[in-house]
């Protein structure tokens, strides 16, 4: 309930600003206009108007890119993060390089990615994967590092070997950190999705925004922004529910 | 109580030092004693004299700088379910319920599901925890946590139970309840117990034998045999006399 007050207030302010004529319509279209455009974009018949009915294609393309990029980041970031949090050798081996790379803004990889992978799926997946890797890696490392050694000792005295304790103690214990890393990673995935799609792919929500800028359709830009916000929020909820569904520790420690 | 059981756990000249800021800090020196089968031994001494360190060495969780720990004559090299520890800080797994915490060790042993469930239920009942089996550690009181910590190791049938000030954080009443629960269990299950405490009364109430540790470096300075019949009452003359003796030994 409380969380809807701010969005509602923003909507009201938006209405007021538009209808009082303080800001001209070509800079900020009214909520009604944006709502209509959004409806057409989602439910319109494809081909009727420039953007009508394109949503499903765009959303599917974007979801595949985010999903693949995020998956790459998880597959690389979680094991490396866990290893670097527990094994000083790995920590020393990776620490410097990863911190140096982390300082490079993701956007500066774009020209290189376009040269390497061309325009399209691979470039976006690369950018998304790279950006999402860092929060996942860092949180996993911090999480397993902070596990109470006493819990591991308790496991050991009950006969739990080092390898088994990875799954029975270390990961459950680090679950809040792991989940935080995954959620941050997924959030940043959406940001870098738009960046990757700005490189000139034909479809996707980021491409929609770029396209609308060229054709001067401000309301479509806003539609794109709002839809990305909604999909980002939904994907976060799905991720959280999935983790809670799969892991006791995620259900009980959050 | 029968004290002539065969030697179970032997500490042979255990020393342990830590390096702190370049200087060597000798925590334990020449610790040597034997715990016999079925015996309830208390180790007591001032805070910081190395009781926890000693217990962890006996458990195999820390290695001694020199000296050996023998279990039934053979040296121990690491932690194992034959020497279970009840920690000062409970150390329960926060993402497991009371029931799952107690079942943890059996699961590690891959005990068949039905018989594990049966055993867990028996220990839940024994500890008076049946009603709380679905609670998480953060949802139960300190006394209950300590009962869970006790149950999860008793269920593994360890050869010796190492307890590190297990009731130190409890209020006086709960503490007395836990002490009598421990004695009841001990009489029923005939475990061998090494019990660390800094409370002289607790040691007198429980122990067959009390080892008093001195500080800097930690070493065993005195051994007191407690022959009082059980159940012991704190108001009895003999108990009070032994208490005076023990406290005098602790002070010196
Ligand atoms: N990992 C460690 N590194 C350095 N010094 C340590 C370490 N563990 C224990 N010590 C030192 O060993 C000494 C004994 O500690 P220990 O925890 O065994 O005492 P204790 O008798 O259990 O005290 P308490 O009754 O307060 O629990 C302390 O002086 C402590 O500083
Ligand atoms: Mg201690």
JSON list of N, CA and C and ligand atoms in Angstrom, two decimals, chain B residues 18 20 25 27 46-53 88 165, ligand 1:
[
{"chain": "B", "resi": 18, "resn": "UNK", "atom": "N", "xyz": [49.80, -19.00, 20.56]},
{"chain": "B", "resi": 18, "resn": "UNK", "atom": "CA", "xyz": [49.35, -18.19, 19.44]},
{"chain": "B", "resi": 18, "resn": "UNK", "atom": "C", "xyz": [50.35, -17.09, 19.22]},
{"chain": "B", "resi": 20, "resn": "UNK", "atom": "N", "xyz": [50.81, -13.35, 18.40]},
{"chain": "B", "resi": 20, "resn": "UNK", "atom": "CA", "xyz": [50.07, -12.10, 18.35]},
{"chain": "B", "resi": 20, "resn": "UNK", "atom": "C", "xyz": [51.04, -10.95, 18.19]},
{"chain": "B", "resi": 25, "resn": "UNK", "atom": "N", "xyz": [52.32, -16.02, 22.40]},
{"chain": "B", "resi": 25, "resn": "UNK", "atom": "CA", "xyz": [51.49, -16.06, 23.59]},
{"chain": "B", "resi": 25, "resn": "UNK", "atom": "C", "xyz": [51.21, -17.52, 23.91]},
{"chain": "B", "resi": 27, "resn": "UNK", "atom": "N", "xyz": [49.30, -20.19, 25.48]},
{"chain": "B", "resi": 27, "resn": "UNK", "atom": "CA", "xyz": [47.97, -20.30, 26.07]},
{"chain": "B", "resi": 27, "resn": "UNK", "atom": "C", "xyz": [47.84, -21.56, 26.93]},
{"chain": "B", "resi": 46, "resn": "UNK", "atom": "N", "xyz": [39.61, -19.51, 35.43]},
{"chain": "B", "resi": 46, "resn": "UNK", "atom": "CA", "xyz": [39.24, -18.14, 35.11]},
{"chain": "B", "resi": 46, "resn": "UNK", "atom": "C", "xyz": [38.99, -17.93, 33.63]},
{"chain": "B", "resi": 47, "resn": "UNK", "atom": "N", "xyz": [38.27, -16.88, 33.31]},
{"chain": "B", "resi": 47, "resn": "UNK", "atom": "CA", "xyz": [38.06, -16.50, 31.92]},
{"chain": "B", "resi": 47, "resn": "UNK", "atom": "C", "xyz": [39.39, -16.21, 31.26]},
{"chain": "B", "resi": 48, "resn": "UNK", "atom": "N", "xyz": [39.61, -16.79, 30.09]},
{"chain": "B", "resi": 48, "resn": "UNK", "atom": "CA", "xyz": [40.85, -16.53, 29.36]},
{"chain": "B", "resi": 48, "resn": "UNK", "atom": "C", "xyz": [41.96, -17.49, 29.67]},
{"chain": "B", "resi": 49, "resn": "UNK", "atom": "N", "xyz": [41.70, -18.53, 30.49]},
{"chain": "B", "resi": 49, "resn": "UNK", "atom": "CA", "xyz": [42.78, -19.45, 30.83]},
{"chain": "B", "resi": 49, "resn": "UNK", "atom": "C", "xyz": [42.96, -20.52, 29.76]},
{"chain": "B", "resi": 50, "resn": "UNK", "atom": "N", "xyz": [42.12, -20.54, 28.78]},
{"chain": "B", "resi": 50, "resn": "UNK", "atom": "CA", "xyz": [42.32, -21.46, 27.66]},
{"chain": "B", "resi": 50, "resn": "UNK", "atom": "C", "xyz": [41.40, -22.66, 27.66]},
{"chain": "B", "resi": 51, "resn": "UNK", "atom": "N", "xyz": [40.26, -22.57, 28.33]},
{"chain": "B", "resi": 51, "resn": "UNK", "atom": "CA", "xyz": [39.34, -23.71, 28.40]},
{"chain": "B", "resi": 51, "resn": "UNK", "atom": "C", "xyz": [38.77, -24.04, 27.02]},
{"chain": "B", "resi": 52, "resn": "UNK", "atom": "N", "xyz": [38.33, -23.00, 26.32]},
{"chain": "B", "resi": 52, "resn": "UNK", "atom": "CA", "xyz": [37.77, -23.23, 24.99]},
{"chain": "B", "resi": 52, "resn": "UNK", "atom": "C", "xyz": [38.83, -23.78, 24.05]},
{"chain": "B", "resi": 53, "resn": "UNK", "atom": "N", "xyz": [40.02, -23.20, 24.13]},
{"chain": "B", "resi": 53, "resn": "UNK", "atom": "CA", "xyz": [41.12, -23.68, 23.30]},
{"chain": "B", "resi": 53, "resn": "UNK", "atom": "C", "xyz": [41.38, -25.17, 23.55]},
{"chain": "B", "resi": 88, "resn": "UNK", "atom": "N", "xyz": [29.70, -22.97, 23.40]},
{"chain": "B", "resi": 88, "resn": "UNK", "atom": "CA", "xyz": [29.30, -21.85, 24.25]},
{"chain": "B", "resi": 88, "resn": "UNK", "atom": "C", "xyz": [28.24, -20.99, 23.57]},
{"chain": "B", "resi": 165, "resn": "UNK", "atom": "N", "xyz": [31.00, -24.42, 28.54]},
{"chain": "B", "resi": 165, "resn": "UNK", "atom": "CA", "xyz": [30.12, -23.49, 29.27]},
{"chain": "B", "resi": 165, "resn": "UNK", "atom": "C", "xyz": [28.74, -23.45, 28.64]},
{"chain": "C", "resi": 1, "resn": "LIG", "atom": "N1", "xyz": [42.58, -17.77, 17.44]},
{"chain": "C", "resi": 1, "resn": "LIG", "atom": "C1", "xyz": [43.27, -17.18, 18.42]},
{"chain": "C", "resi": 1, "resn": "LIG", "atom": "N2", "xyz": [44.29, -16.35, 18.13]},
{"chain": "C", "resi": 1, "resn": "LIG", "atom": "C2", "xyz": [45.00, -15.76, 19.09]},
{"chain": "C", "resi": 1, "resn": "LIG", "atom": "N3", "xyz": [44.78, -15.92, 20.40]},
{"chain": "C", "resi": 1, "resn": "LIG", "atom": "C3", "xyz": [43.77, -16.73, 20.78]},
{"chain": "C", "resi": 1, "resn": "LIG", "atom": "C4", "xyz": [42.96, -17.40, 19.80]},
{"chain": "C", "resi": 1, "resn": "LIG", "atom": "N4", "xyz": [42.05, -18.14, 20.46]},
{"chain": "C", "resi": 1, "resn": "LIG", "atom": "C5", "xyz": [42.27, -17.94, 21.77]},
{"chain": "C", "resi": 1, "resn": "LIG", "atom": "N5", "xyz": [43.31, -17.09, 21.96]},
{"chain": "C", "resi": 1, "resn": "LIG", "atom": "C6", "xyz": [43.82, -16.65, 23.26]},
{"chain": "C", "resi": 1, "resn": "LIG", "atom": "O1", "xyz": [43.86, -17.76, 24.11]},
{"chain": "C", "resi": 1, "resn": "LIG", "atom": "C7", "xyz": [43.47, -17.38, 25.42]},
{"chain": "C", "resi": 1, "resn": "LIG", "atom": "C8", "xyz": [42.45, -18.35, 25.95]},
{"chain": "C", "resi": 1, "resn": "LIG", "atom": "O2", "xyz": [41.25, -18.25, 25.21]},
{"chain": "C", "resi": 1, "resn": "LIG", "atom": "P1", "xyz": [40.03, -19.21, 25.46]},
{"chain": "C", "resi": 1, "resn": "LIG", "atom": "O3", "xyz": [38.91, -18.76, 24.59]},
{"chain": "C", "resi": 1, "resn": "LIG", "atom": "O4", "xyz": [40.47, -20.61, 25.32]},
{"chain": "C", "resi": 1, "resn": "LIG", "atom": "O5", "xyz": [39.68, -18.88, 26.98]},
{"chain": "C", "resi": 1, "resn": "LIG", "atom": "P2", "xyz": [38.51, -19.46, 27.88]},
{"chain": "C", "resi": 1, "resn": "LIG", "atom": "O6", "xyz": [39.14, -20.08, 29.07]},
{"chain": "C", "resi": 1, "resn": "LIG", "atom": "O7", "xyz": [37.60, -20.30, 27.09]},
{"chain": "C", "resi": 1, "resn": "LIG", "atom": "O8", "xyz": [37.77, -18.14, 28.35]},
{"chain": "C", "resi": 1, "resn": "LIG", "atom": "P3", "xyz": [36.21, -17.91, 28.65]},
{"chain": "C", "resi": 1, "resn": "LIG", "atom": "O9", "xyz": [35.96, -18.49, 30.01]},
{"chain": "C", "resi": 1, "resn": "LIG", "atom": "O10", "xyz": [36.07, -16.41, 28.68]},
{"chain": "C", "resi": 1, "resn": "LIG", "atom": "O11", "xyz": [35.42, -18.55, 27.57]},
{"chain": "C", "resi": 1, "resn": "LIG", "atom": "C9", "xyz": [43.01, -15.96, 25.37]},
{"chain": "C", "resi": 1, "resn": "LIG", "atom": "O12", "xyz": [43.97, -15.16, 25.97]},
{"chain": "C", "resi": 1, "resn": "LIG", "atom": "C10", "xyz": [42.91, -15.64, 23.91]},
{"chain": "C", "resi": 1, "resn": "LIG", "atom": "O13", "xyz": [43.35, -14.36, 23.67]}
]
